[in-house]
mmCIF file of C-alpha atoms and ligand atoms in Angstrom:
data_model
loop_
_atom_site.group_PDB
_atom_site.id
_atom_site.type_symbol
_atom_site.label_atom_id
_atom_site.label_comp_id
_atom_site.label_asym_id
_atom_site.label_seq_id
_atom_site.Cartn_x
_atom_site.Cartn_y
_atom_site.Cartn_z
ATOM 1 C CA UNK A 1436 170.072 70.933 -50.800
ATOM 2 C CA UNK A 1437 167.048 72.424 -48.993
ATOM 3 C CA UNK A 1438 163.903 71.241 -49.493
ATOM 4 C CA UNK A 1439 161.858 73.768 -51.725
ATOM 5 C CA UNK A 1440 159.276 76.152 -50.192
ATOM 6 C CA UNK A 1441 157.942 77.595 -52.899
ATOM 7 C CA UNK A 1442 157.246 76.484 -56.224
ATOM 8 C CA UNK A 1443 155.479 78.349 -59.458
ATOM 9 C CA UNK A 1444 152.230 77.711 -60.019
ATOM 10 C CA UNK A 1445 151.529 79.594 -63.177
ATOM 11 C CA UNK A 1446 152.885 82.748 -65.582
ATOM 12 C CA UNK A 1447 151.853 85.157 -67.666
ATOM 13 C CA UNK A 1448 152.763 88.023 -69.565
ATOM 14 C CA UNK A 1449 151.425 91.700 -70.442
ATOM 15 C CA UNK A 1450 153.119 93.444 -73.611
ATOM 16 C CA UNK A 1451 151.626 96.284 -75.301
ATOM 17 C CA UNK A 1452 150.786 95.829 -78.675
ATOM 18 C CA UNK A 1453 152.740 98.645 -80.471
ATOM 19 C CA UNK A 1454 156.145 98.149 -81.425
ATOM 20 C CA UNK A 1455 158.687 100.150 -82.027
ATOM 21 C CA UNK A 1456 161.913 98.792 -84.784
ATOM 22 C CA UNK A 1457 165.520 100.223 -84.657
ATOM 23 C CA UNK A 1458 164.373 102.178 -87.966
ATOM 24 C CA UNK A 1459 161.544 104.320 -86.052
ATOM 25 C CA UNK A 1460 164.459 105.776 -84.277
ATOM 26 C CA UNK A 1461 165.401 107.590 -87.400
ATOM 27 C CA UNK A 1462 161.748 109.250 -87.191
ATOM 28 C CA UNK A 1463 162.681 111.256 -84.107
ATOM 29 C CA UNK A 1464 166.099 113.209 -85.649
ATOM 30 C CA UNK A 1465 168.352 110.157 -83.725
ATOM 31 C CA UNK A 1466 171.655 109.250 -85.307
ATOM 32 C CA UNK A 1467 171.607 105.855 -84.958
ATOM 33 C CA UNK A 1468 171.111 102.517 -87.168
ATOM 34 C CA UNK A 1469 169.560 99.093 -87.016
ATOM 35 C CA UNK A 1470 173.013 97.879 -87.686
ATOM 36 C CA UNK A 1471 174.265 99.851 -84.785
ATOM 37 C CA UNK A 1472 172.143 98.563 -82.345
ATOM 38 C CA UNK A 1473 172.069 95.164 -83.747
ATOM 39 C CA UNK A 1474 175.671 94.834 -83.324
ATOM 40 C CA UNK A 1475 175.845 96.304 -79.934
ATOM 41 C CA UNK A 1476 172.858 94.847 -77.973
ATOM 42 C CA UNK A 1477 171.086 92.225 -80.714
ATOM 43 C CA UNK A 1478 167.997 94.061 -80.059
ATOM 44 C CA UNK A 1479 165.413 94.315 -83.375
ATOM 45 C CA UNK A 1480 162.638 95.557 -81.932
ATOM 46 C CA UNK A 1481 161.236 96.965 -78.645
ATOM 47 C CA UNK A 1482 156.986 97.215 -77.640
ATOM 48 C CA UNK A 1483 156.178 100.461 -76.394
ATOM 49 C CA UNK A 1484 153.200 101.550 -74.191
ATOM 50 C CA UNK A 1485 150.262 104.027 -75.690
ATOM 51 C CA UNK A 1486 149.437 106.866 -73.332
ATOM 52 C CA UNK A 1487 146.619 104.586 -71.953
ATOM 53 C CA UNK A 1488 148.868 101.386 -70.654
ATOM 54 C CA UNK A 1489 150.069 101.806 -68.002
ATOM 55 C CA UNK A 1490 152.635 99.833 -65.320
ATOM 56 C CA UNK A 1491 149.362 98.735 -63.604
ATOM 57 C CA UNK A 1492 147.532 97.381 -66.855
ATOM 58 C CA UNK A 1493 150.032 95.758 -68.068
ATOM 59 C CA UNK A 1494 150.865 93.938 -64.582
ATOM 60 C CA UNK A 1495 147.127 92.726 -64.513
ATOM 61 C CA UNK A 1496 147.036 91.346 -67.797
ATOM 62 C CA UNK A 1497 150.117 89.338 -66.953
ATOM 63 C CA UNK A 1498 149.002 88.439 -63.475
ATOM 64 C CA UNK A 1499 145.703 87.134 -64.768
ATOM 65 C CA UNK A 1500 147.018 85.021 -67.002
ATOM 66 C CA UNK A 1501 149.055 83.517 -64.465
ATOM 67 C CA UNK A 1502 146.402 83.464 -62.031
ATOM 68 C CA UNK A 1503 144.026 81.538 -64.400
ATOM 69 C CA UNK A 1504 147.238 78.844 -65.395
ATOM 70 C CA UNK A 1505 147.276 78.731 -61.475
ATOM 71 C CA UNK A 1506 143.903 78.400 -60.779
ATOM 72 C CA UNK A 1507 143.531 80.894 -58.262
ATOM 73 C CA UNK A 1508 140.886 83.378 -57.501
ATOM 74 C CA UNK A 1509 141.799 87.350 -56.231
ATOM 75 C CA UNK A 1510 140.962 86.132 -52.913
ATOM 76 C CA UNK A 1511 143.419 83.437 -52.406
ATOM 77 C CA UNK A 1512 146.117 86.182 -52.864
ATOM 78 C CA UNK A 1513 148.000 86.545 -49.521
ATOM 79 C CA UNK A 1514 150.480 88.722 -50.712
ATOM 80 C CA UNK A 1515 151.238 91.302 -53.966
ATOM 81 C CA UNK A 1516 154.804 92.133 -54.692
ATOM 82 C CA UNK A 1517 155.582 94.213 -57.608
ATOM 83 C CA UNK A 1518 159.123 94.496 -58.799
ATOM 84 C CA UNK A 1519 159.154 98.379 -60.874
ATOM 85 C CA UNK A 1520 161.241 100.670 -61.523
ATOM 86 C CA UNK A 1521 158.346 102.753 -63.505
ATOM 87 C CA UNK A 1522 156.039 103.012 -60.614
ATOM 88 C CA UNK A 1523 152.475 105.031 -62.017
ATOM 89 C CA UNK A 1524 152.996 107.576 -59.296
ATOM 90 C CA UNK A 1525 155.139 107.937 -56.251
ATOM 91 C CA UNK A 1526 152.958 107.381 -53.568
ATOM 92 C CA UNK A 1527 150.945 105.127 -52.707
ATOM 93 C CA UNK A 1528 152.825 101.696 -54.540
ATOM 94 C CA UNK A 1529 151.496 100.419 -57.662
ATOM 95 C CA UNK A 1530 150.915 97.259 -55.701
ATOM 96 C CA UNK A 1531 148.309 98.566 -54.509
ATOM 97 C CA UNK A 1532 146.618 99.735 -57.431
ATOM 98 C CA UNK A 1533 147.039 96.701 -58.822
ATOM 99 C CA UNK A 1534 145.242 95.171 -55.798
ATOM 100 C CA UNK A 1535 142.535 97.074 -56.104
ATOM 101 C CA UNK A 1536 142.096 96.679 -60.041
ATOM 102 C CA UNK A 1537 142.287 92.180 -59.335
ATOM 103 C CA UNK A 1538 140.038 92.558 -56.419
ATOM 104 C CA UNK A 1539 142.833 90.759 -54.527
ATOM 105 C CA UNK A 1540 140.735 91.701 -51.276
ATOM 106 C CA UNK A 1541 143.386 89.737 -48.490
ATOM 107 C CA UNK A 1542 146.350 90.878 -49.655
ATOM 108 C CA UNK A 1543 149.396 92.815 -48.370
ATOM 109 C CA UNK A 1544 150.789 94.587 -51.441
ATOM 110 C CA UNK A 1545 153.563 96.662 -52.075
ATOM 111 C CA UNK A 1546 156.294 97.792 -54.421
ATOM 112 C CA UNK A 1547 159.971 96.398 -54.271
ATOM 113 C CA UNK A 1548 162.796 98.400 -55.928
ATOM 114 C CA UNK A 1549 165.654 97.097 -57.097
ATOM 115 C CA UNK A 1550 165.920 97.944 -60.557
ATOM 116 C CA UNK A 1551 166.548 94.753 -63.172
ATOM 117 C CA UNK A 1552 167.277 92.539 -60.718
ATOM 118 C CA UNK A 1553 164.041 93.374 -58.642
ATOM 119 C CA UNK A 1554 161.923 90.041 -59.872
ATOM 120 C CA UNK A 1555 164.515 87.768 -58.739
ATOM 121 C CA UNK A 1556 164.741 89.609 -55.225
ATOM 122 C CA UNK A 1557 160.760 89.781 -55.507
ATOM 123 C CA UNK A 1558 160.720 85.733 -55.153
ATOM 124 C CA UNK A 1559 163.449 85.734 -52.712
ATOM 125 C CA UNK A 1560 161.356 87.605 -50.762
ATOM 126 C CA UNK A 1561 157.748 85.730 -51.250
ATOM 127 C CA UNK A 1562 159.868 82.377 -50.686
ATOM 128 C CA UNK A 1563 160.890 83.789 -46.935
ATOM 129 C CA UNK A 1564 157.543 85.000 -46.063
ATOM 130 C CA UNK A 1565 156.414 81.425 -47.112
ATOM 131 C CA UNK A 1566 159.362 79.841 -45.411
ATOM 132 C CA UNK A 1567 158.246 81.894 -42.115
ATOM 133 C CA UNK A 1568 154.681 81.026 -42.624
ATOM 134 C CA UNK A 1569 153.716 84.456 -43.122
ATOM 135 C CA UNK A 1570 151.807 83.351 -46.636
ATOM 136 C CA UNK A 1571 150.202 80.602 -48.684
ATOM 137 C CA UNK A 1572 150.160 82.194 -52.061
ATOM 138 C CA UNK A 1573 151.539 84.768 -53.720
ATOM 139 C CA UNK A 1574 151.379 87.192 -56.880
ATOM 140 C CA UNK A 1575 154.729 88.155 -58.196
ATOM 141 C CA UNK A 1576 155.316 91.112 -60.819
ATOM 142 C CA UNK A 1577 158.076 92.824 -62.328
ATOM 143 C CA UNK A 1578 156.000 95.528 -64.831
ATOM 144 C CA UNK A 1579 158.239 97.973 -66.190
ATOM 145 C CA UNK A 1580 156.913 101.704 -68.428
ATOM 146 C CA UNK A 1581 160.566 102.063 -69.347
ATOM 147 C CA UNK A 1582 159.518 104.469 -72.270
ATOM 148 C CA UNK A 1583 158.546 106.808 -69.671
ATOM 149 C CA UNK A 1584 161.680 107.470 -67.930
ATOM 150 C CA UNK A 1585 164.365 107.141 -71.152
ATOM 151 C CA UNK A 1586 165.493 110.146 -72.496
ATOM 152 C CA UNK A 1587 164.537 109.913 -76.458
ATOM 153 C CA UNK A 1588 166.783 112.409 -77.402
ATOM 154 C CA UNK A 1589 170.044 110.093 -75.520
ATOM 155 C CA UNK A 1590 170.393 107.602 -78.588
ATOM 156 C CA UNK A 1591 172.851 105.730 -76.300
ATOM 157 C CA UNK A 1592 170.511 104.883 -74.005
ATOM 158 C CA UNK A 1593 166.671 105.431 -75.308
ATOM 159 C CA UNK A 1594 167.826 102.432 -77.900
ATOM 160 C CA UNK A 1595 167.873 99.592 -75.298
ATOM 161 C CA UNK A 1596 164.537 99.679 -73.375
ATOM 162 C CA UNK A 1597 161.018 98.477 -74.052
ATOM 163 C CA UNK A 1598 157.905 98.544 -71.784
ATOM 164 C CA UNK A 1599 156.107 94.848 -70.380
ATOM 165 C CA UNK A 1600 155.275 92.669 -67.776
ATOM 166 C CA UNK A 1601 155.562 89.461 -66.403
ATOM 167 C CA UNK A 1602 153.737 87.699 -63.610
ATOM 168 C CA UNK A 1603 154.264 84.681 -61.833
ATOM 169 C CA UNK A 1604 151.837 82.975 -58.441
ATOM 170 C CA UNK A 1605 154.032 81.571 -56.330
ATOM 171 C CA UNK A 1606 153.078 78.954 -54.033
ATOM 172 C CA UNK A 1607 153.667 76.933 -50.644
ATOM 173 C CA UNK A 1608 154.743 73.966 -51.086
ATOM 174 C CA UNK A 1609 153.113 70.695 -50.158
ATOM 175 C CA UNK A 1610 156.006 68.698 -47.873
ATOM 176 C CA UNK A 1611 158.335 66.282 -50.195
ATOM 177 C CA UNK A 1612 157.791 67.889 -53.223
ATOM 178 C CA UNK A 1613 160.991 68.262 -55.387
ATOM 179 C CA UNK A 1614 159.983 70.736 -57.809
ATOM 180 C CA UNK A 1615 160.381 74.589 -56.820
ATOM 181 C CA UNK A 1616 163.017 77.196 -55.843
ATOM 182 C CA UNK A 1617 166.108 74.996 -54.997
ATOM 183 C CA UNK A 1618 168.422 78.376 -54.377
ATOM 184 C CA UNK A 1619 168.509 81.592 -54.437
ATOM 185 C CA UNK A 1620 171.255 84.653 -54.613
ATOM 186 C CA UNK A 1621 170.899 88.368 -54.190
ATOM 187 C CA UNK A 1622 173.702 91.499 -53.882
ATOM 188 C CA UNK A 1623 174.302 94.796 -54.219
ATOM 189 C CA UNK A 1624 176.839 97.407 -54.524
ATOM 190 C CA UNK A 1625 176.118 100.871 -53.747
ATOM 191 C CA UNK A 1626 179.189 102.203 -54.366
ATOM 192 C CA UNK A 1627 178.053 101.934 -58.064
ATOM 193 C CA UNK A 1628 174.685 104.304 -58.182
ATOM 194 C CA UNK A 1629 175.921 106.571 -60.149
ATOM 195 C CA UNK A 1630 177.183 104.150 -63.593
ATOM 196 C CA UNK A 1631 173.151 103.997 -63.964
ATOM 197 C CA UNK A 1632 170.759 105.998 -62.415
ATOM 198 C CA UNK A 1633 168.102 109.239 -62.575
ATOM 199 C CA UNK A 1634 169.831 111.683 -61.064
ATOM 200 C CA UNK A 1635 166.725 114.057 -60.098
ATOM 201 C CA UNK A 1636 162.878 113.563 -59.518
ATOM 202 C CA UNK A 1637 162.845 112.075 -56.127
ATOM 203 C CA UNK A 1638 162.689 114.089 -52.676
ATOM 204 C CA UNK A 1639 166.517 114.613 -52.715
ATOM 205 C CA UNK A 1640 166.060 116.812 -55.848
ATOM 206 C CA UNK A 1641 162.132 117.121 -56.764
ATOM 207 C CA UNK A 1642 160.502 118.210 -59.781
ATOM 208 C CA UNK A 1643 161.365 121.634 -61.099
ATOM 209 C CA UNK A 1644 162.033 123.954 -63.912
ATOM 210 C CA UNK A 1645 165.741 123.721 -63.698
ATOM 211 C CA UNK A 1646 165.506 119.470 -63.508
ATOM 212 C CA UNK A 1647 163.269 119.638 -66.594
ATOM 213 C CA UNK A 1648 165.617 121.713 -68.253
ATOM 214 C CA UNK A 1649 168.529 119.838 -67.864
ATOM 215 C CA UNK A 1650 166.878 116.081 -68.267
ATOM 216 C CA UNK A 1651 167.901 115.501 -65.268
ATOM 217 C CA UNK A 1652 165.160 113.055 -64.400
ATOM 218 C CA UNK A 1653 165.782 110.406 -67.066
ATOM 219 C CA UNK A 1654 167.628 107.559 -67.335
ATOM 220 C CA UNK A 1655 171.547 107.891 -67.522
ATOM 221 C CA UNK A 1656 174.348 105.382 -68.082
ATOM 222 C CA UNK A 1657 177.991 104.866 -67.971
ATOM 223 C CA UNK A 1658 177.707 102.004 -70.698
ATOM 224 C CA UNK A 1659 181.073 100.095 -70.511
ATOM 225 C CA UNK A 1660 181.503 100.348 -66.952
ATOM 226 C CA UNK A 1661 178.058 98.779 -67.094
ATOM 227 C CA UNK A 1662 178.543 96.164 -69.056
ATOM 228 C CA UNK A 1663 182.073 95.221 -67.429
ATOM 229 C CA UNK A 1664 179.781 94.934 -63.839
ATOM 230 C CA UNK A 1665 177.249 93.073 -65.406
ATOM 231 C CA UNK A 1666 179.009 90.326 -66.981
ATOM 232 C CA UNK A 1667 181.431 89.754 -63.334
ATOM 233 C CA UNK A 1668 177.852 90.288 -60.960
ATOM 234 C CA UNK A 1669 175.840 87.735 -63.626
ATOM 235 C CA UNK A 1670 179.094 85.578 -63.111
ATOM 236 C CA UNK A 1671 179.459 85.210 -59.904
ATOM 237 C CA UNK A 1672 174.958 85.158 -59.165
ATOM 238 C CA UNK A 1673 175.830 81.793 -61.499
ATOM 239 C CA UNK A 1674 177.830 80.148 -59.166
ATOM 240 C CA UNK A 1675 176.576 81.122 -56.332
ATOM 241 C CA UNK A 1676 172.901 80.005 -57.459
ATOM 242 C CA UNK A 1677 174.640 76.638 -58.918
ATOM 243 C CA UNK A 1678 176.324 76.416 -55.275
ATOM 244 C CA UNK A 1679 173.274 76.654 -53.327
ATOM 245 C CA UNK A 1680 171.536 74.008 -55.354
ATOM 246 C CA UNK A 1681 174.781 71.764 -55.123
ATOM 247 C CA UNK A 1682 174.088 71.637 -59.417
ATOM 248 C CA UNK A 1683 176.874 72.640 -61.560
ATOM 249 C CA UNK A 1684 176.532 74.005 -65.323
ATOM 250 C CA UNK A 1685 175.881 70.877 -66.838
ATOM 251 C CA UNK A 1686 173.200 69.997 -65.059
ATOM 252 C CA UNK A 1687 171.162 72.893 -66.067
ATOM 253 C CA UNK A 1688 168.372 72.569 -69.111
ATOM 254 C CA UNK A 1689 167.882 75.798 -69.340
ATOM 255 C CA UNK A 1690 169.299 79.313 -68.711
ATOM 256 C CA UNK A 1691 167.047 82.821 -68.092
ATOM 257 C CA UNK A 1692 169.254 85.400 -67.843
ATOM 258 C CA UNK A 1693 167.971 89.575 -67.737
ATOM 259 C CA UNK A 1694 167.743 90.359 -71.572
ATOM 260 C CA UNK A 1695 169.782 93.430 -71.501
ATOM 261 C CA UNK A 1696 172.146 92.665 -74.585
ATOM 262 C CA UNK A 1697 172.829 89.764 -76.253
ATOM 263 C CA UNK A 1698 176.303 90.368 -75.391
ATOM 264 C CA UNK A 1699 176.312 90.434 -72.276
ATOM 265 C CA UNK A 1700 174.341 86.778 -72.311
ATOM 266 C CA UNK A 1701 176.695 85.452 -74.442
ATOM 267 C CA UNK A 1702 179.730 86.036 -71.789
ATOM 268 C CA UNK A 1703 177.352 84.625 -68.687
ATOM 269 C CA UNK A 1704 176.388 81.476 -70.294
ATOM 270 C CA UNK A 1705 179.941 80.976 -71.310
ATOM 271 C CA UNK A 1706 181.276 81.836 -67.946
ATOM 272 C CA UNK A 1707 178.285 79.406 -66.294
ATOM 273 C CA UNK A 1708 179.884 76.650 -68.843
ATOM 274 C CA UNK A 1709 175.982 76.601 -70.683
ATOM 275 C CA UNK A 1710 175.657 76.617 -73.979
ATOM 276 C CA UNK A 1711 174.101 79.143 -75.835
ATOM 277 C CA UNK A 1712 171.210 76.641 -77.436
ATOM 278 C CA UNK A 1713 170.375 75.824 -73.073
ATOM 279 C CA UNK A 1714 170.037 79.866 -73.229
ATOM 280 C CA UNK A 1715 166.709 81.111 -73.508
ATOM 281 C CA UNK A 1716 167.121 84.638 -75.659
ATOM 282 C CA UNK A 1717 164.137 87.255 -76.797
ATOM 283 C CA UNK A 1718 165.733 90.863 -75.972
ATOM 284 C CA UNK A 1719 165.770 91.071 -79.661
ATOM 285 C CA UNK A 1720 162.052 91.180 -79.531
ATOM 286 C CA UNK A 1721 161.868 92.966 -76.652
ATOM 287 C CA UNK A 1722 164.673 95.255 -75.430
ATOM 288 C CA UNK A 1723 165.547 95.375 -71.912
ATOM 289 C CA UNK A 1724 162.580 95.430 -69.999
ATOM 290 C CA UNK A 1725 164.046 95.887 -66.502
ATOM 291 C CA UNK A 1726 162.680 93.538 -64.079
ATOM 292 C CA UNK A 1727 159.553 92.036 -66.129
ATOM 293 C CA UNK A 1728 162.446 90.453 -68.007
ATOM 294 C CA UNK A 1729 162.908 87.577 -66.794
ATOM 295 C CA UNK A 1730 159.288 87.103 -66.385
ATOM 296 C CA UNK A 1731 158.713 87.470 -69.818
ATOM 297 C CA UNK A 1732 160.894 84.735 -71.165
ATOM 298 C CA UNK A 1733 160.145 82.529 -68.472
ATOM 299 C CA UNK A 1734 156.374 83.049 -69.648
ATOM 300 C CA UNK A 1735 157.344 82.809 -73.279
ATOM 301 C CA UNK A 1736 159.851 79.560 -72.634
ATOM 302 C CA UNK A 1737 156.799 77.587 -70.664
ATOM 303 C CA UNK A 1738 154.199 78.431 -73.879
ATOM 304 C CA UNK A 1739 156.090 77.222 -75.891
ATOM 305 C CA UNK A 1740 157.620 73.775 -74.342
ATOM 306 C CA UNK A 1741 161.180 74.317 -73.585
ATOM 307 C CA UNK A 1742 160.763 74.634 -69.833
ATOM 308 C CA UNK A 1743 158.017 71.592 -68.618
ATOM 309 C CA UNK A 1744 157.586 69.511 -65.406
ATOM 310 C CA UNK A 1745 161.430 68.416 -64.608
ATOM 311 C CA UNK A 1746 163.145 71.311 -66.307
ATOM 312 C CA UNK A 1747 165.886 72.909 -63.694
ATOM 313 C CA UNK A 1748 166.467 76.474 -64.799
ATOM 314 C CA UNK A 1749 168.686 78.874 -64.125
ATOM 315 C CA UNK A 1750 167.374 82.528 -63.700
ATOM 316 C CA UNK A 1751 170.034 85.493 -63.287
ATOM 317 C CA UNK A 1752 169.632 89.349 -63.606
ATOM 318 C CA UNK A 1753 171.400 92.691 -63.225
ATOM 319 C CA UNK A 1754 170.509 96.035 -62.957
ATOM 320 C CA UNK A 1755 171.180 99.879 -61.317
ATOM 321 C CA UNK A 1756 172.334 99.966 -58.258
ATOM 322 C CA UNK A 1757 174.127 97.831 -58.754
ATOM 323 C CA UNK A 1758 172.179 94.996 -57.844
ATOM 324 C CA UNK A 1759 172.511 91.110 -58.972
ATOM 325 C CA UNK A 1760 170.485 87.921 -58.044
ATOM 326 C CA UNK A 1761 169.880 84.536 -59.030
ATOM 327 C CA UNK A 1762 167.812 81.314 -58.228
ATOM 328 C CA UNK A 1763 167.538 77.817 -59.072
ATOM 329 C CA UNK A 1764 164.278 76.657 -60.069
ATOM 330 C CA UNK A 1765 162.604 73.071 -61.029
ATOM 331 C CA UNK A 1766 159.438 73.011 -62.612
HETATM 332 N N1 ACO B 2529 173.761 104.639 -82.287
HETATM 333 C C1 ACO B 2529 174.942 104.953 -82.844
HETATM 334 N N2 ACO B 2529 176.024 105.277 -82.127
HETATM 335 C C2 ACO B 2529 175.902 105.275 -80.795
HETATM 336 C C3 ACO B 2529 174.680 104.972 -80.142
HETATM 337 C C4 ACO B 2529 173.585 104.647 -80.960
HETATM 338 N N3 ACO B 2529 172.371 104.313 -80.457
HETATM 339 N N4 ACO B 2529 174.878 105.044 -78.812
HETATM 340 C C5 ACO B 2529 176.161 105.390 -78.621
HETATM 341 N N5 ACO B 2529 176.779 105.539 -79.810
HETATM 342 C C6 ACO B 2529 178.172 105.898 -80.064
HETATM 343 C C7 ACO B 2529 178.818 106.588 -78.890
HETATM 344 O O1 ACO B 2529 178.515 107.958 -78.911
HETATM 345 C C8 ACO B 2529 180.283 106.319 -79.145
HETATM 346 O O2 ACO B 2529 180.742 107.224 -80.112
HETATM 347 P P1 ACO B 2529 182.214 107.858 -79.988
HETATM 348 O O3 ACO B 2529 183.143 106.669 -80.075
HETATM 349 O O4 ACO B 2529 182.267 108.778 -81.138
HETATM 350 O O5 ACO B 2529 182.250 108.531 -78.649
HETATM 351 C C9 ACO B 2529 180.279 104.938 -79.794
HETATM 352 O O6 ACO B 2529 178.938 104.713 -80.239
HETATM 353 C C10 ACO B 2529 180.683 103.837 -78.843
HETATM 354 O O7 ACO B 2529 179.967 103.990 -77.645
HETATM 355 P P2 ACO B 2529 180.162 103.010 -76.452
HETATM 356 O O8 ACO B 2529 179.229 103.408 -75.339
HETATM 357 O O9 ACO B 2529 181.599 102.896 -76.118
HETATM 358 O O10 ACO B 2529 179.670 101.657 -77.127
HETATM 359 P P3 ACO B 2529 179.633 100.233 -76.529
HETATM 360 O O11 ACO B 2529 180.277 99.296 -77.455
HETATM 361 O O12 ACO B 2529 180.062 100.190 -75.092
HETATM 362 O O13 ACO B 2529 178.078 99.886 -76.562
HETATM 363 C C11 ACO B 2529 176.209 99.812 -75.090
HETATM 364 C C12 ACO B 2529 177.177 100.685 -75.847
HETATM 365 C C13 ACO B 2529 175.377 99.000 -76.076
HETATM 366 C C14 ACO B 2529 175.280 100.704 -74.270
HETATM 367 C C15 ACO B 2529 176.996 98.866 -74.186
HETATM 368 O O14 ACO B 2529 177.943 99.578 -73.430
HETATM 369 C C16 ACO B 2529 176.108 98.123 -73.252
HETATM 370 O O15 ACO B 2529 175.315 97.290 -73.658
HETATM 371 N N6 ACO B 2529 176.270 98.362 -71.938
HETATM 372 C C17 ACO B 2529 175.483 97.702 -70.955
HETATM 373 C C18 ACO B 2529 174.171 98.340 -70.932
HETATM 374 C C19 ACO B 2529 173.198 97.509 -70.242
HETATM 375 O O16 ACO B 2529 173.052 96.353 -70.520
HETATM 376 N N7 ACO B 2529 172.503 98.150 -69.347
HETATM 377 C C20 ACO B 2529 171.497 97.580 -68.682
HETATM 378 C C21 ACO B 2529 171.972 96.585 -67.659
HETATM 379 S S1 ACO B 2529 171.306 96.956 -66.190
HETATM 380 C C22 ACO B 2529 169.754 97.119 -66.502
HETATM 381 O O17 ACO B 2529 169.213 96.340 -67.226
HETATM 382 C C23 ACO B 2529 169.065 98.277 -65.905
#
């Protein structure tokens, strides 16, 4: 096993305050039902961002609280990546807003897209530019304004998502330390676009009356086929993260897997031989929150005492693209 590079320093998390139950959904003319969605995903309950929040505010509320656990200033910053999917315009990143609103003066900041699994690739790639020297410290986000690119009139896909964001510093580690990311995983499959995607809105197919028309710039999904990928990819990011670390199931205290549907969990932690009480679970409180998933719980698990200093967890996500990662980590 390699020594670890990196190591997390502190987390925090920024969720808007309004939330939004399976029974609101009746509100806007959906045919749907709590027991639907309940039985399909677990989810309860999803937050949902006002007008004013926005995929920068709620990044800097979570990266201040993590920056506070941390005890490091704006200026220490070396580096911002933010994991979105939901960036607040389309050029420049909202890495760089978010620079500018910390007053993280030093730092080299941009956006990283790869959907859900865009946190996990986020570390992978703060641990290399630590591993190469290239930084000290780091701010990693995954901030996602899901609300804003769902299509509330598609009840098969408007019921999953919520809005958030989670924030970890990441940081160089001294030499001999044992604590800190002991593996890491990431893949993708572009063959796959298409099962979950926007198909317009970009510079292939900009803005216009016709894309507006036609919806054309909101989320779509093939659900089963997405499900089907996302159990095998979660799967095999298991073993290969448990591979890396030379750790098998059993050795793990806790798993973090990308909240998507409780379903989906259920099958990874089975197929990573963890039980489901080593599984750390909130998409019923949340929906799927894209990338700031993991983030979230991870936040959530350290505040309240089930991951602490010796804790090896297990962190594994999904999303479009398809793209799949995973990482060891001891705390
Ligand atoms: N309420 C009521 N009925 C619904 C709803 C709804 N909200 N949505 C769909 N239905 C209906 C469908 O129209 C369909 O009706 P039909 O049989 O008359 O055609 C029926 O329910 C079954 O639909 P399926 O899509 O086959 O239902 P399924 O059991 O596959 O569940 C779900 C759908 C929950 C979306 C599931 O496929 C799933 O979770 N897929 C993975 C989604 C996911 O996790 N995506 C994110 C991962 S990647 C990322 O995080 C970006």
């Amino acid at each position: 096993m390699k020594r670890p590079v990196a190591f997390i320093a502190g987390t925090g998390r920024g969720i808007p305050a309004r939330i939004m139950t399976n029974h609101d959904f009746a509100a806007l003319g959906l045919e749907t039902s709590h027991e639907w969605i309940v039985e399909r995903t677990g989810i309860v309950q999803r937050h949902i961002a006002t007008d004013a929040e926005t995929t920068c505010s709620m990044a800097a509320t979570a990266a201040r609280t993590a920056m506070s656990r941390a005890g490091v200033q704006p200026g220490e910053i070396d580096a911002i990546i933010l994991s979105t999917a939901t960036a607040d315009r389309l050029l420049p990143s909202t890495a760089v807003d978010l620079q500018a609103e910390l007053g993280a003066t030093r730092a080299a900041a941009f956006d990283l897209s790869a959907a859900c699994s865009g946190w996990i690739y986020a570390m992978t790639v703060a641990e290399g530019l630590m591993q190469s020297g290239v930084i000290e410290t780091a701010l990693v986000v995954g901030s996602e304004k899901m609300s804003s690119i769902v299509d509330w009139q598609d009840r098969s896909t408007c019921v999953l998502f919520g809005d958030g964001a989670g924030a970890v510093i990441l940081k160089r580690n001294e030499a001999h330390s044992t604590r800190g990311i002991l593996s890491a995983f990431m893949r993708s499959d572009g063959t796959l676009a298409e099962l979950l995607w926007r198909p317009s809105g970009g510079a292939k197919a900009p803005f216009s009356q016709a894309v507006l028309d036609d919806r054309s710039s909101y989320v779509r999904m093939a659900g089963r086929g997405t499900f089907r990928h996302a159990v095998r990819s979660m799967s095999e990011a298991c073993d290969r993260a448990l591979d890396g670390a030379r750790l098998r199931g059993d050795d793990i205290d806790i798993l973090i897997p990308h909240q998507a549907n409780v379903r989906i969990i259920e099958a990874t932690a089975k197929y990573a031989n963890i039980p489901m009480s080593k599984v750390y679970v909130n998409v019923d409180r949340y929906g799927n929150t894209s990338s700031a998933s993991i983030p979230i719980a991870l936040d959530e698990a350290i505040e309240s005492g089930r991951v602490k200093g010796g804790t090896t967890a297990l962190l594994v996500a999904f999303g479009a693209g398809f793209t799949w990662g995973s990482m060891v980590v001891r705390f």
